[in-house]
Amino acid sequence: MTGIITRTMATTMTKMSIALMLALSTSSVYAAQDNAYHHEAELSFLDSDDGGDGLFNANYRYYFKAVEQADKPYALSGFFHQGSTVAASYSTSSFDDIYQLSGQYVFGSNWFIGAEVRQVNFEEDNYSSSPDSSTIYSANLGYFFTDHSALTLNYSRISESESNTFTSTNYNSERYDSNDVDVFGLTYEHFIPLQSTAGVMLTGAFTYSDQQNTSNASSTSVDDLGQVTNTDSKMYFGHNNYNVAINADWYINNAWSVGAAAEQSYTETDYDISGTTYDNQGNNDRTDTLTGINTRYVWRFADVFSAKFSLDHSYYNGEYDNDSQTSFSIGINARF
């Protein structure tokens, strides 16, 4: 889940502290107008101490009904909007490129439906048999109970396969790989307004996923004496994962929040690895826990533009290893 830690948390904290001090010290110079908007575009960069080169992200969203952003946390304007939208985004890192299209339609009865398609292109790896890309399809159905609460049921599907053949004078081989993943999720979001501060955003989610990986290979070889050798192999891995997550974000004001998160995952795995002369079957299970804290700040330095800062620190307590990770994000947001 996390990689080898190559940067120190102190360095990241220093960057975040400087950025926040600059934002807070200049925020009183100009008072941005909280105008309603239909368009929202954002460019951001995320860096962490996991050894990667960071993640660049660009996204755009169109709201069919104007979004009111006055007198509410800026980061939650879209949540309070409760209207139909279409969106597109692009992300790139040293590991992959992600293209995403999504949309949501809200009925007059407060029910809403949505759909999303995501194309993930992985960095080419000559040593891996995994596909170079994956397409993820998602659909959701939900209901807005009040202006401050929503329940969403989500389903996602990945189905991919790949076959390879090789033929030469004395050797023939065939291989077939498949990966099928079904994910079901239920999320409840609720914002609690407070008198002395903006309020608290609570999010609870339960996710179940079923993943089936198979790989079948066979080969035929002929030696110099004309003797024929046939080999067959099969690998199967089945994973059932149950995940529960709870997040709480306290909005001290409309621009600044601090939060905490807790997540527990339980995974059951069945496997069957067999070949011409061997057969190995079994199962195992594992429980992993992830906890984290975060802080986020939105600096409204113009009527249209805002700067966004965030700092996250998480701790992973796994069945077989423990690790921690710190990430820092900065972005420019435009609403018009």
mmCIF file of C-alpha atoms in Angstrom, residues 31 33 45 67 107 118 131 139 170-171 195 198 204 234 255 258 267 294 315 334:
data_model
loop_
_atom_site.group_PDB
_atom_site.id
_atom_site.type_symbol
_atom_site.label_atom_id
_atom_site.label_comp_id
_atom_site.label_asym_id
_atom_site.label_seq_id
_atom_site.Cartn_x
_atom_site.Cartn_y
_atom_site.Cartn_z
ATOM 1 C CA ALA A 31 -11.564 39.853 -0.083
ATOM 2 C CA GLN A 33 -16.410 37.714 -3.927
ATOM 3 C CA PHE A 45 0.335 18.367 -7.863
ATOM 4 C CA VAL A 67 -23.444 26.624 -7.602
ATOM 5 C CA PHE A 107 -34.109 14.079 -10.251
ATOM 6 C CA ARG A 118 -11.814 5.394 -16.343
ATOM 7 C CA PRO A 131 -2.029 -5.752 -19.314
ATOM 8 C CA ALA A 139 -22.395 3.391 -11.842
ATOM 9 C CA ASN A 170 11.083 -26.713 -31.978
ATOM 10 C CA TYR A 171 8.930 -24.828 -29.503
ATOM 11 C CA GLN A 195 -22.354 27.775 15.839
ATOM 12 C CA ALA A 198 -18.339 26.093 10.157
ATOM 13 C CA GLY A 204 -18.844 6.401 6.480
ATOM 14 C CA LYS A 234 -2.485 -23.055 -14.055
ATOM 15 C CA ALA A 255 -11.332 27.860 4.273
ATOM 16 C CA VAL A 258 -8.496 19.389 10.011
ATOM 17 C CA THR A 267 -9.234 -10.073 2.866
ATOM 18 C CA ASN A 294 -4.946 15.709 7.543
ATOM 19 C CA TYR A 315 -0.055 4.933 9.238
ATOM 20 C CA ALA A 334 -10.864 28.353 -10.925
#
